[in-house]
Each structure stands twice: as structure tokens, then as C-alpha cells.
Amino acid sequence: MMTKVKLTFLFLLCCFGLQAQEVLTKEAAVSVALENNYGVKIAKNAVAVAENSTSILNTGFLPTLAGNAGANYNLDNTEAEFSDGRPDAVLNGAESSNYNASITLNYTLFDGLGRHYNYKRLKEQYQLSELQARATIESTILQLFSAYYNVAQFSDNLNALEETLMITKDRLVRANYQFDYGQNTKLGVLNAEVDINTDSINIINTKQNLKIAKRDLKLVLGETYTNDFNVDTEVVFTLQLEKDSLFEKAKSRNIALLQTEKNIAISKLDINSGKSDFLPTIGLSGSYGWNKNNNNAVALLAVSTSTGLSAGLNLSWNLFDGGSTITRVRNAKINLETQQLQKESILLSIERDFNNAWDNYQNKLEIYNIQEKNIITAQNNFDRTQEKFKIGQVNSIEFRQAQINLLNAELSRNQAKFSAKLSELELLQISGELLNVQF
């Protein structure tokens, strides 16, 4: 009797210890992953770079302003012959210097609308980077929940195995009592001891798998927890839409399709940008300069200083560049056609992947519901077998078989539950609705 009391106390203590651990909720896991996952961080940096590129500072619409300054020093030996009959002059070591400074302003008034199309392309590229970041986030969330539910499944399995071990230990206590009082042979005790060893090994393996699963989850989270933690093993199926309605969303919100449509828009702008090279460029320039000359003795002016303001309008037109612009435009058109073909291919893939994901989800959900019913049957069978075992109407082998049937039903139910939930998340990702649901 004391042994049973001790086992019950240890079980309650174990349960209390598990409850005292930190519980990592689904919402908290998503929040931590989006904040610390390295893939998400890299994607966010890419979006920041694309956003910086859309600034007016990177569009070419602003003028350029340059400052220039210089100084020259000369030391010359000069021989001068005069045409009016004066004697020749020789000047050795004649020094002269020149100092200058200027500010130049250049501004392109018209470049064939090239800047306009490039600016629109940068905006489209920024939106594409946001879609790429969203694709990374969706992939990370799926990876997160795959690891999260893996931990949850091993946690549920461990609870079932520990409960099985507790029942087996109770059976060993009962078998020892029966043997001591001559109501049973030693075989019942030995069978219980073998089953305890088997249950203990299963628990050891499951605990190891649970540790590995938690490490995998920490990797996705991008954060190392100093204390152990549990996860929420409850699952709520959130999908409420009908198949046709969800498929329409897939054709308009699927992330791969949206990225392809954005690439098509960029390809169209590439064509217009290339065509802008057929048009002339008109530019405005202006400068303000200062110049000072210290001349040698031969010069008429010893020192001269000048300042001046100049402005000009220039036009350049590349009438023929060897055909590079024509080739660039042609390739841009081919690239546009390629992007359109990729869109058609993606639409076909979406239809196939959606139907597969829908059927997979429905099948796994149905299996989960069947496994839930199977749990009730296995539990009733075990309860009746346990009652008969207590009064000696069934032997230990039959009792163990009922116990194993219940355990297998629980393990199968756990696998079916989390597998169905992951199938639902995959279906939501294909439909573009993964980020619009509560986890």
C-alpha cells in the first residue's frame, strides 16, 4: 500500500514540475520567430534596402553639384627674342603660379522618360521585396509549427507513456501481493517487470526525441531559452471557408503568383525604359569659377584674377549605338513573355497543389476524427479489462494487450491531430491566407 502511495506522490510531483515550467504559447512562438529568426531578419533587411532605393536621392531627378579646386606652380628658364630689334632677354628661375576654384551644377531636363520608368521600376522592386519577405515569413511560420507540433506530439506521447508506466507499476505491486499470498505464480510478477522495462525504455527514447524536437524549435525561434519549456498541445481547426471560395483566394493571393505578377510589371517597365534610349537627352549646366594667375616677369601682366558665371543648355542624341538599345528592348520583350508563361504555369501548379492540399487536409481530418472515436472504444475496452483483471477473470497478458491497444490508440490520435493541423496550415499557405488566421 505504501508503494502505491509513493508512486502516486511521485506522479503528482512530476506533474507539478511540468506545470511549473514555462509554457510557450503558439502566439508567443510566432512573435519570437518573427522577431529573432535569422531568415526573417535577412528578408527584412532586403526590404529596407529596396525601400532606400525608392528614395528621390536614387532616382536621378535631382541635380548634381560638384566643387573643383586646383593650384599650379611653374619654375621656368626663359629666352626671349624681340622683333623690334631690342636685345634678347634671358630669364632663369622665373616663377609663376595659378590658383582656381569652381562650382558646377548639372541637371537633366529630359532623358526620354528613362528616369520616370526607372523610378516606377524601383517602386515595383520594393513591392516585390515585400512579397519575398512575406514568402519567407510564411515559410518560417510553417517551419515553426512543424517543429512546435513535433514538440507537442512528443509531449502528449510522453504523458501517455508515463501513465502507461504508472499503471504497469501498479500492476507489479498487485502481482507481488498476489504472489506473496499465494494467489498467483511468479510468472505474473516477471511479466509485469518485463513490461515496466519496456515502458521505461519507451519513455527514455521519447524524452530524447522531445529534447531534439525542442532544439529544432529553438533553432527556428532564433533564440535560446535558458529554462526548459512546455508547449500548448491543444489544437483548434480554424478553416471555415468552402473549397470553391478558398480556391478563388488562392488564385488571387498565392504568394508565388503575386511575385510573378510583380515581375511582369517590372518587365513592362524594362521595355519602356529601354525605349527611352531612342529619344534625345536635354541637360542644363551652370558654373561659377574663380581663377588667379601669378605670372613670371616675361608676361605683360604680373597678376591676373578673374571670376565668372556661366550657364548652358545641351542636347545629345544617340542616333545609332551599334544596335545595343534595339537588342536590349527585344530581350526585355522576350523576358516579359517568359514571365507571362511562368504565370500560366504557376496557375496550373496552384490548382494542382490546392486540390492535393485540400484532399490531404480532409483525409487527415477524417482520420483524426476516427482516431478520437477509437480512443473512446479503446478506453472502454481497457476499463472493462482492468475491472476483470482485478477480480481475476483475465490474465496479465490479456490486460497488457488492452493496455497496449489504448496506448497505441493515444499515440495514433496524437499523430493524426498534429498532422491534420499542419495540413490545414499548408492549405492556408497555398491559399494566401496563412497570415490572416489566429494560430
Short mmCIF file of C-alpha atoms in Angstrom, two decimals:
data_model
loop_
_atom_site.label_atom_id
_atom_site.label_comp_id
_atom_site.label_asym_id
_atom_site.label_seq_id
_atom_site.Cartn_x
_atom_site.Cartn_y
_atom_site.Cartn_z
CA MET A 1 0.00 0.00 0.00
CA MET A 2 2.86 2.34 0.88
CA THR A 3 4.44 1.67 -2.53
CA LYS A 4 1.27 2.76 -4.30
CA VAL A 5 1.11 5.93 -2.20
CA LYS A 6 4.73 6.74 -3.07
CA LEU A 7 4.10 6.20 -6.78
CA THR A 8 1.06 8.46 -6.67
CA PHE A 9 3.04 11.14 -4.83
CA LEU A 10 5.89 10.98 -7.35
CA PHE A 11 3.46 11.20 -10.24
CA LEU A 12 1.77 14.28 -8.78
CA LEU A 13 5.18 15.84 -8.08
CA CYS A 14 6.22 15.19 -11.67
CA CYS A 15 3.01 16.75 -12.98
CA PHE A 16 3.51 19.78 -10.74
CA GLY A 17 7.07 20.18 -12.01
CA LEU A 18 5.91 20.12 -15.61
CA GLN A 19 3.22 22.68 -14.92
CA ALA A 20 5.78 24.95 -13.25
CA GLN A 21 7.78 25.14 -16.48
CA GLU A 22 7.28 27.99 -18.89
CA VAL A 23 4.53 27.37 -21.42
CA LEU A 24 5.44 28.67 -24.86
CA THR A 25 2.11 29.52 -26.48
CA LYS A 26 1.59 29.48 -30.23
CA GLU A 27 1.15 33.25 -30.35
CA ALA A 28 4.34 33.80 -28.36
CA ALA A 29 6.25 31.37 -30.59
CA VAL A 30 5.14 33.23 -33.74
CA SER A 31 6.05 36.57 -32.18
CA VAL A 32 9.51 35.37 -31.14
CA ALA A 33 10.18 33.77 -34.52
CA LEU A 34 9.21 36.89 -36.46
CA GLU A 35 11.47 38.94 -34.19
CA ASN A 36 14.51 36.67 -33.95
CA ASN A 37 14.53 34.18 -36.84
CA TYR A 38 17.58 34.89 -38.97
CA GLY A 39 15.85 34.20 -42.27
CA VAL A 40 13.15 36.74 -41.38
CA LYS A 41 15.79 39.28 -40.30
CA ILE A 42 17.61 38.91 -43.63
CA ALA A 43 14.34 39.33 -45.53
CA LYS A 44 13.53 42.49 -43.56
CA ASN A 45 16.95 43.90 -44.40
CA ALA A 46 16.31 43.25 -48.08
CA VAL A 47 13.04 45.18 -47.81
CA ALA A 48 14.86 48.06 -46.10
CA VAL A 49 17.42 48.19 -48.92
CA ALA A 50 14.66 48.20 -51.55
CA GLU A 51 12.85 50.97 -49.67
CA ASN A 52 16.00 53.08 -49.57
CA SER A 53 16.38 52.58 -53.32
CA THR A 54 12.97 54.17 -53.95
CA SER A 55 14.11 57.45 -52.36
CA ILE A 56 14.29 60.51 -54.62
CA LEU A 57 18.01 60.52 -53.85
CA ASN A 58 18.33 57.39 -56.02
CA THR A 59 16.09 58.38 -58.93
CA GLY A 60 18.24 60.82 -60.91
CA PHE A 61 15.60 63.56 -60.63
CA LEU A 62 17.88 65.77 -58.53
CA PRO A 63 20.71 67.89 -59.97
CA THR A 64 24.39 67.18 -59.37
CA LEU A 65 26.66 69.78 -57.80
CA ALA A 66 30.42 69.44 -57.92
CA GLY A 67 33.19 71.58 -56.50
CA ASN A 68 36.66 71.75 -58.07
CA ALA A 69 39.86 73.47 -56.97
CA GLY A 70 43.45 73.39 -58.11
CA ALA A 71 46.87 75.03 -57.86
CA ASN A 72 49.87 75.02 -60.23
CA TYR A 73 53.43 76.18 -59.70
CA ASN A 74 55.99 76.67 -62.50
CA LEU A 75 59.72 77.41 -62.39
CA ASP A 76 60.95 78.25 -65.91
CA ASN A 77 64.10 79.34 -67.71
CA THR A 78 63.06 81.72 -70.49
CA GLU A 79 64.90 83.18 -73.53
CA ALA A 80 63.06 85.96 -75.36
CA GLU A 81 63.82 87.35 -78.85
CA PHE A 82 62.10 90.63 -79.72
CA SER A 83 61.11 91.51 -83.30
CA ASP A 84 61.61 95.25 -82.84
CA GLY A 85 65.35 94.98 -82.56
CA ARG A 86 65.70 95.04 -78.82
CA PRO A 87 68.40 92.81 -77.40
CA ASP A 88 67.49 89.27 -76.45
CA ALA A 89 66.45 88.66 -72.86
CA VAL A 90 67.32 85.68 -70.73
CA LEU A 91 65.36 84.94 -67.57
CA ASN A 92 66.39 81.98 -65.42
CA GLY A 93 64.33 80.70 -62.49
CA ALA A 94 61.16 82.57 -63.43
CA GLU A 95 58.32 81.62 -61.07
CA SER A 96 54.65 81.56 -61.92
CA SER A 97 51.58 80.07 -60.21
CA ASN A 98 47.90 79.55 -60.85
CA TYR A 99 45.00 79.02 -58.44
CA ASN A 100 41.44 78.15 -59.39
CA ALA A 101 38.15 77.08 -57.84
CA SER A 102 34.72 76.45 -59.30
CA ILE A 103 31.27 75.06 -58.57
CA THR A 104 29.46 73.23 -61.36
CA LEU A 105 25.76 72.38 -61.49
CA ASN A 106 24.31 69.85 -63.95
CA TYR A 107 20.67 68.90 -64.33
CA THR A 108 18.98 66.64 -66.83
CA LEU A 109 15.78 68.23 -68.05
CA PHE A 110 14.69 65.34 -70.25
CA ASP A 111 16.15 61.88 -70.80
CA GLY A 112 13.44 60.19 -72.84
CA LEU A 113 11.43 59.40 -69.67
CA GLY A 114 14.12 56.94 -68.58
CA ARG A 115 14.19 58.30 -65.03
CA HIS A 116 10.41 58.09 -64.81
CA TYR A 117 10.33 54.41 -65.74
CA ASN A 118 13.32 53.59 -63.57
CA TYR A 119 11.64 55.20 -60.59
CA LYS A 120 8.45 53.19 -61.16
CA ARG A 121 10.61 50.07 -61.52
CA LEU A 122 12.25 50.76 -58.17
CA LYS A 123 8.82 51.05 -56.55
CA GLU A 124 7.74 47.76 -58.12
CA GLN A 125 11.02 46.20 -56.96
CA TYR A 126 10.31 47.41 -53.43
CA GLN A 127 6.85 45.82 -53.51
CA LEU A 128 8.41 42.62 -54.86
CA SER A 129 10.87 42.59 -51.95
CA GLU A 130 7.89 42.89 -49.57
CA LEU A 131 6.29 39.87 -51.24
CA GLN A 132 9.57 37.97 -50.97
CA ALA A 133 9.70 38.85 -47.27
CA ARG A 134 6.12 37.63 -46.89
CA ALA A 135 7.07 34.36 -48.59
CA THR A 136 9.95 33.98 -46.13
CA ILE A 137 7.63 34.69 -43.20
CA GLU A 138 5.05 32.15 -44.40
CA SER A 139 7.76 29.54 -44.89
CA THR A 140 9.17 30.32 -41.44
CA ILE A 141 5.74 30.00 -39.80
CA LEU A 142 5.20 26.59 -41.41
CA GLN A 143 8.66 25.53 -40.31
CA LEU A 144 7.92 26.88 -36.83
CA PHE A 145 4.68 24.96 -36.42
CA SER A 146 6.19 21.81 -37.84
CA ALA A 147 8.76 21.97 -35.03
CA TYR A 148 6.22 23.24 -32.48
CA TYR A 149 3.72 20.42 -33.11
CA ASN A 150 6.56 17.93 -33.16
CA VAL A 151 7.33 19.00 -29.58
CA ALA A 152 3.63 18.89 -28.75
CA GLN A 153 3.25 15.37 -30.14
CA PHE A 154 6.23 14.03 -28.18
CA SER A 155 4.89 15.79 -25.06
CA ASP A 156 1.49 14.11 -25.43
CA ASN A 157 3.18 10.80 -26.19
CA LEU A 158 5.34 11.15 -23.09
CA ASN A 159 2.27 11.77 -20.93
CA ALA A 160 0.58 8.68 -22.35
CA LEU A 161 3.70 6.56 -21.83
CA GLU A 162 4.17 7.78 -18.26
CA GLU A 163 0.55 6.96 -17.50
CA THR A 164 1.07 3.52 -19.00
CA LEU A 165 4.18 3.02 -16.88
CA MET A 166 2.30 4.06 -13.74
CA ILE A 167 -0.41 1.50 -14.47
CA THR A 168 2.21 -1.18 -15.12
CA LYS A 169 3.98 -0.39 -11.85
CA ASP A 170 0.64 -0.63 -10.05
CA ARG A 171 0.18 -4.00 -11.73
CA LEU A 172 3.59 -5.10 -10.44
CA VAL A 173 2.61 -4.14 -6.89
CA ARG A 174 -0.63 -6.12 -7.26
CA ALA A 175 1.25 -9.10 -8.72
CA ASN A 176 3.69 -9.10 -5.79
CA TYR A 177 0.78 -9.06 -3.30
CA GLN A 178 -0.90 -11.92 -5.13
CA PHE A 179 2.34 -13.90 -5.21
CA ASP A 180 3.02 -13.25 -1.53
CA TYR A 181 -0.45 -14.53 -0.61
CA GLY A 182 -0.29 -17.47 -2.98
CA GLN A 183 -2.95 -16.16 -5.32
CA ASN A 184 -0.65 -16.06 -8.38
CA THR A 185 2.54 -17.55 -9.72
CA LYS A 186 5.86 -15.79 -10.14
CA LEU A 187 5.08 -15.53 -13.86
CA GLY A 188 2.71 -12.59 -13.24
CA VAL A 189 5.48 -10.72 -11.41
CA LEU A 190 8.03 -11.41 -14.14
CA ASN A 191 5.63 -10.31 -16.87
CA ALA A 192 4.98 -7.03 -15.06
CA GLU A 193 8.71 -6.43 -14.60
CA VAL A 194 9.35 -7.02 -18.32
CA ASP A 195 6.53 -4.64 -19.22
CA ILE A 196 7.95 -1.99 -16.85
CA ASN A 197 11.33 -2.25 -18.59
CA THR A 198 9.65 -1.92 -21.97
CA ASP A 199 7.62 1.10 -20.87
CA SER A 200 10.71 2.68 -19.29
CA ILE A 201 12.73 2.29 -22.50
CA ASN A 202 9.90 3.85 -24.50
CA ILE A 203 9.88 6.81 -22.09
CA ILE A 204 13.67 7.22 -22.34
CA ASN A 205 13.51 7.26 -26.15
CA THR A 206 10.58 9.67 -26.16
CA LYS A 207 12.34 12.04 -23.77
CA GLN A 208 15.37 12.05 -26.04
CA ASN A 209 13.19 12.75 -29.08
CA LEU A 210 11.49 15.52 -27.12
CA LYS A 211 14.85 17.15 -26.35
CA ILE A 212 15.84 17.02 -30.02
CA ALA A 213 12.46 18.44 -31.07
CA LYS A 214 12.85 21.33 -28.62
CA ARG A 215 16.30 22.12 -30.00
CA ASP A 216 14.83 22.19 -33.51
CA LEU A 217 12.14 24.57 -32.29
CA LYS A 218 14.72 26.84 -30.64
CA LEU A 219 16.63 26.99 -33.93
CA VAL A 220 13.56 28.26 -35.76
CA LEU A 221 12.89 30.75 -32.98
CA GLY A 222 16.41 32.12 -33.28
CA GLU A 223 16.56 32.33 -29.51
CA THR A 224 17.95 30.03 -26.83
CA TYR A 225 15.85 29.60 -23.72
CA THR A 226 17.83 29.19 -20.51
CA ASN A 227 15.00 27.27 -18.84
CA ASP A 228 13.08 24.30 -20.09
CA PHE A 229 9.63 24.94 -21.52
CA ASN A 230 6.43 23.21 -22.50
CA VAL A 231 4.18 23.91 -25.46
CA ASP A 232 0.44 24.16 -25.84
CA THR A 233 -0.79 20.79 -27.08
CA GLU A 234 -4.35 21.93 -27.76
CA VAL A 235 -5.30 22.18 -31.43
CA VAL A 236 -8.12 24.24 -32.90
CA PHE A 237 -9.02 23.86 -36.56
CA THR A 238 -9.76 27.34 -37.89
CA LEU A 239 -10.56 26.72 -41.56
CA GLN A 240 -14.14 27.85 -42.20
CA LEU A 241 -14.21 28.56 -45.96
CA GLU A 242 -15.69 26.30 -48.58
CA LYS A 243 -13.42 24.76 -51.19
CA ASP A 244 -14.50 26.99 -54.09
CA SER A 245 -14.21 30.17 -52.04
CA LEU A 246 -10.79 29.19 -50.78
CA PHE A 247 -9.62 28.32 -54.29
CA GLU A 248 -10.61 31.77 -55.53
CA LYS A 249 -8.45 33.26 -52.82
CA ALA A 250 -5.59 31.02 -53.90
CA LYS A 251 -5.82 32.40 -57.46
CA SER A 252 -5.59 35.97 -56.21
CA ARG A 253 -3.46 35.81 -53.04
CA ASN A 254 -1.00 32.98 -53.56
CA ILE A 255 2.44 34.42 -52.84
CA ALA A 256 4.19 32.79 -55.81
CA LEU A 257 1.52 34.14 -58.16
CA LEU A 258 1.77 37.65 -56.71
CA GLN A 259 5.55 37.64 -57.16
CA THR A 260 5.18 36.59 -60.79
CA GLU A 261 2.65 39.35 -61.45
CA LYS A 262 5.06 41.85 -59.94
CA ASN A 263 7.84 40.53 -62.19
CA ILE A 264 5.55 41.04 -65.19
CA ALA A 265 5.03 44.68 -64.19
CA ILE A 266 8.80 45.12 -63.85
CA SER A 267 9.39 43.56 -67.28
CA LYS A 268 6.94 46.01 -68.88
CA LEU A 269 8.79 48.91 -67.32
CA ASP A 270 12.09 47.47 -68.58
CA ILE A 271 10.71 47.67 -72.12
CA ASN A 272 9.68 51.31 -71.70
CA SER A 273 12.97 52.15 -70.04
CA GLY A 274 14.87 50.60 -72.95
CA LYS A 275 12.81 52.53 -75.48
CA SER A 276 13.69 55.80 -73.74
CA ASP A 277 17.23 55.45 -75.11
CA PHE A 278 15.82 56.14 -78.60
CA LEU A 279 14.98 59.72 -77.52
CA PRO A 280 17.37 62.65 -77.01
CA THR A 281 18.68 63.92 -73.70
CA ILE A 282 18.44 67.60 -72.80
CA GLY A 283 20.60 68.93 -69.99
CA LEU A 284 21.20 72.21 -68.20
CA SER A 285 24.59 73.15 -66.81
CA GLY A 286 25.94 76.11 -64.89
CA SER A 287 29.14 77.01 -63.10
CA TYR A 288 30.75 79.72 -61.05
CA GLY A 289 34.55 79.95 -61.06
CA TRP A 290 37.47 81.89 -59.62
CA ASN A 291 40.95 81.99 -61.18
CA LYS A 292 44.16 83.74 -60.14
CA ASN A 293 47.45 83.78 -62.12
CA ASN A 294 50.81 84.94 -60.78
CA ASN A 295 52.84 85.37 -63.98
CA ASN A 296 56.57 85.49 -64.40
CA ALA A 297 58.49 88.60 -65.45
CA VAL A 298 58.15 87.90 -69.17
CA ALA A 299 54.38 88.28 -69.13
CA LEU A 300 52.72 91.63 -69.62
CA LEU A 301 50.50 91.09 -66.59
CA ALA A 302 52.15 90.23 -63.33
CA VAL A 303 48.94 89.14 -61.58
CA SER A 304 45.52 88.47 -63.02
CA THR A 305 42.35 87.44 -61.17
CA SER A 306 39.03 86.50 -62.74
CA THR A 307 35.64 85.33 -61.56
CA GLY A 308 32.74 84.33 -63.73
CA LEU A 309 29.34 82.72 -64.00
CA SER A 310 28.42 80.54 -66.96
CA ALA A 311 25.36 78.58 -67.99
CA GLY A 312 24.50 76.37 -70.90
CA LEU A 313 21.87 74.14 -72.42
CA ASN A 314 22.96 70.97 -74.19
CA LEU A 315 21.26 68.31 -76.24
CA SER A 316 22.64 64.88 -77.05
CA TRP A 317 21.00 62.29 -79.24
CA ASN A 318 22.49 58.89 -79.76
CA LEU A 319 21.25 58.31 -83.29
CA PHE A 320 22.79 54.86 -83.55
CA ASP A 321 24.63 52.93 -80.82
CA GLY A 322 25.50 49.86 -82.84
CA GLY A 323 22.16 48.18 -82.11
CA SER A 324 22.62 47.64 -78.35
CA THR A 325 19.41 49.53 -77.49
CA ILE A 326 17.40 47.54 -80.04
CA THR A 327 18.80 44.30 -78.61
CA ARG A 328 18.02 45.40 -75.06
CA VAL A 329 14.39 46.18 -75.94
CA ARG A 330 13.97 42.89 -77.78
CA ASN A 331 15.34 40.91 -74.84
CA ALA A 332 13.05 42.82 -72.46
CA LYS A 333 10.05 41.80 -74.57
CA ILE A 334 11.17 38.18 -74.54
CA ASN A 335 11.61 38.36 -70.78
CA LEU A 336 8.07 39.72 -70.47
CA GLU A 337 6.75 36.79 -72.50
CA THR A 338 8.71 34.42 -70.24
CA GLN A 339 7.17 35.95 -67.13
CA GLN A 340 3.69 35.62 -68.60
CA LEU A 341 4.35 31.96 -69.40
CA GLN A 342 5.57 31.43 -65.85
CA LYS A 343 2.34 32.93 -64.57
CA GLU A 344 0.29 30.45 -66.60
CA SER A 345 2.46 27.62 -65.30
CA ILE A 346 2.08 28.79 -61.70
CA LEU A 347 -1.70 28.97 -62.08
CA LEU A 348 -1.75 25.33 -63.15
CA SER A 349 0.54 24.40 -60.27
CA ILE A 350 -1.65 26.28 -57.80
CA GLU A 351 -4.74 24.39 -58.95
CA ARG A 352 -2.96 21.05 -58.58
CA ASP A 353 -1.33 21.92 -55.25
CA PHE A 354 -4.57 23.33 -53.86
CA ASN A 355 -6.60 20.24 -54.75
CA ASN A 356 -3.91 17.97 -53.31
CA ALA A 357 -3.69 20.03 -50.13
CA TRP A 358 -7.48 20.16 -49.77
CA ASP A 359 -7.86 16.39 -50.17
CA ASN A 360 -4.92 15.79 -47.86
CA TYR A 361 -6.44 18.03 -45.20
CA GLN A 362 -9.88 16.44 -45.47
CA ASN A 363 -8.43 12.93 -45.29
CA LYS A 364 -6.25 13.69 -42.28
CA LEU A 365 -9.07 15.50 -40.52
CA GLU A 366 -11.32 12.49 -41.06
CA ILE A 367 -8.60 10.16 -39.78
CA TYR A 368 -8.21 12.33 -36.70
CA ASN A 369 -11.96 12.19 -36.02
CA ILE A 370 -11.90 8.40 -36.38
CA GLN A 371 -8.92 8.18 -34.04
CA GLU A 372 -10.83 10.26 -31.47
CA LYS A 373 -13.66 7.74 -31.61
CA ASN A 374 -11.14 4.92 -31.44
CA ILE A 375 -9.80 6.38 -28.19
CA ILE A 376 -13.26 6.06 -26.62
CA THR A 377 -13.52 2.43 -27.73
CA ALA A 378 -10.01 1.57 -26.55
CA GLN A 379 -10.59 3.32 -23.21
CA ASN A 380 -13.85 1.44 -22.61
CA ASN A 381 -12.15 -1.82 -23.53
CA PHE A 382 -9.28 -1.11 -21.17
CA ASP A 383 -11.57 -0.08 -18.30
CA ARG A 384 -13.59 -3.29 -18.60
CA THR A 385 -10.45 -5.40 -18.93
CA GLN A 386 -8.97 -3.70 -15.87
CA GLU A 387 -12.05 -4.47 -13.80
CA LYS A 388 -11.97 -8.10 -14.88
CA PHE A 389 -8.22 -8.25 -14.20
CA LYS A 390 -8.77 -7.05 -10.64
CA ILE A 391 -11.24 -9.89 -9.98
CA GLY A 392 -9.12 -12.47 -11.81
CA GLN A 393 -11.31 -13.01 -14.87
CA VAL A 394 -8.50 -12.09 -17.32
CA ASN A 395 -4.79 -12.78 -17.09
CA SER A 396 -1.88 -10.32 -17.27
CA ILE A 397 -1.29 -10.96 -20.98
CA GLU A 398 -4.86 -10.00 -21.87
CA PHE A 399 -4.65 -6.98 -19.59
CA ARG A 400 -1.36 -5.92 -21.17
CA GLN A 401 -2.87 -6.26 -24.64
CA ALA A 402 -5.77 -3.97 -23.69
CA GLN A 403 -3.25 -1.53 -22.22
CA ILE A 404 -1.13 -1.58 -25.40
CA ASN A 405 -4.23 -1.10 -27.56
CA LEU A 406 -5.15 2.01 -25.56
CA LEU A 407 -1.59 3.35 -25.75
CA ASN A 408 -1.38 2.79 -29.50
CA ALA A 409 -4.73 4.50 -29.95
CA GLU A 410 -3.48 7.51 -27.99
CA LEU A 411 -0.22 7.68 -29.96
CA SER A 412 -2.07 7.36 -33.26
CA ARG A 413 -4.54 10.04 -32.21
CA ASN A 414 -1.70 12.39 -31.30
CA GLN A 415 -0.03 11.90 -34.67
CA ALA A 416 -3.31 12.33 -36.54
CA LYS A 417 -4.18 15.51 -34.61
CA PHE A 418 -0.98 17.40 -35.32
CA SER A 419 -0.67 16.03 -38.86
CA ALA A 420 -4.16 17.32 -39.67
CA LYS A 421 -3.33 20.74 -38.23
CA LEU A 422 -0.15 21.03 -40.31
CA SER A 423 -2.14 20.04 -43.39
CA GLU A 424 -4.56 22.87 -42.63
CA LEU A 425 -1.69 25.36 -42.36
CA GLU A 426 -0.22 24.17 -45.67
CA LEU A 427 -3.61 24.61 -47.33
CA LEU A 428 -3.88 28.13 -45.90
CA GLN A 429 -0.41 28.97 -47.21
CA ILE A 430 -1.32 27.90 -50.75
CA SER A 431 -4.48 30.00 -50.46
CA GLY A 432 -2.55 33.06 -49.29
CA GLU A 433 -4.50 33.10 -46.01
CA LEU A 434 -1.83 31.82 -43.62
CA LEU A 435 -1.12 35.27 -42.16
CA ASN A 436 -4.82 36.08 -41.79
CA VAL A 437 -5.78 33.42 -39.22
CA GLN A 438 -5.39 33.03 -35.49
CA PHE A 439 -2.91 30.38 -34.53
#
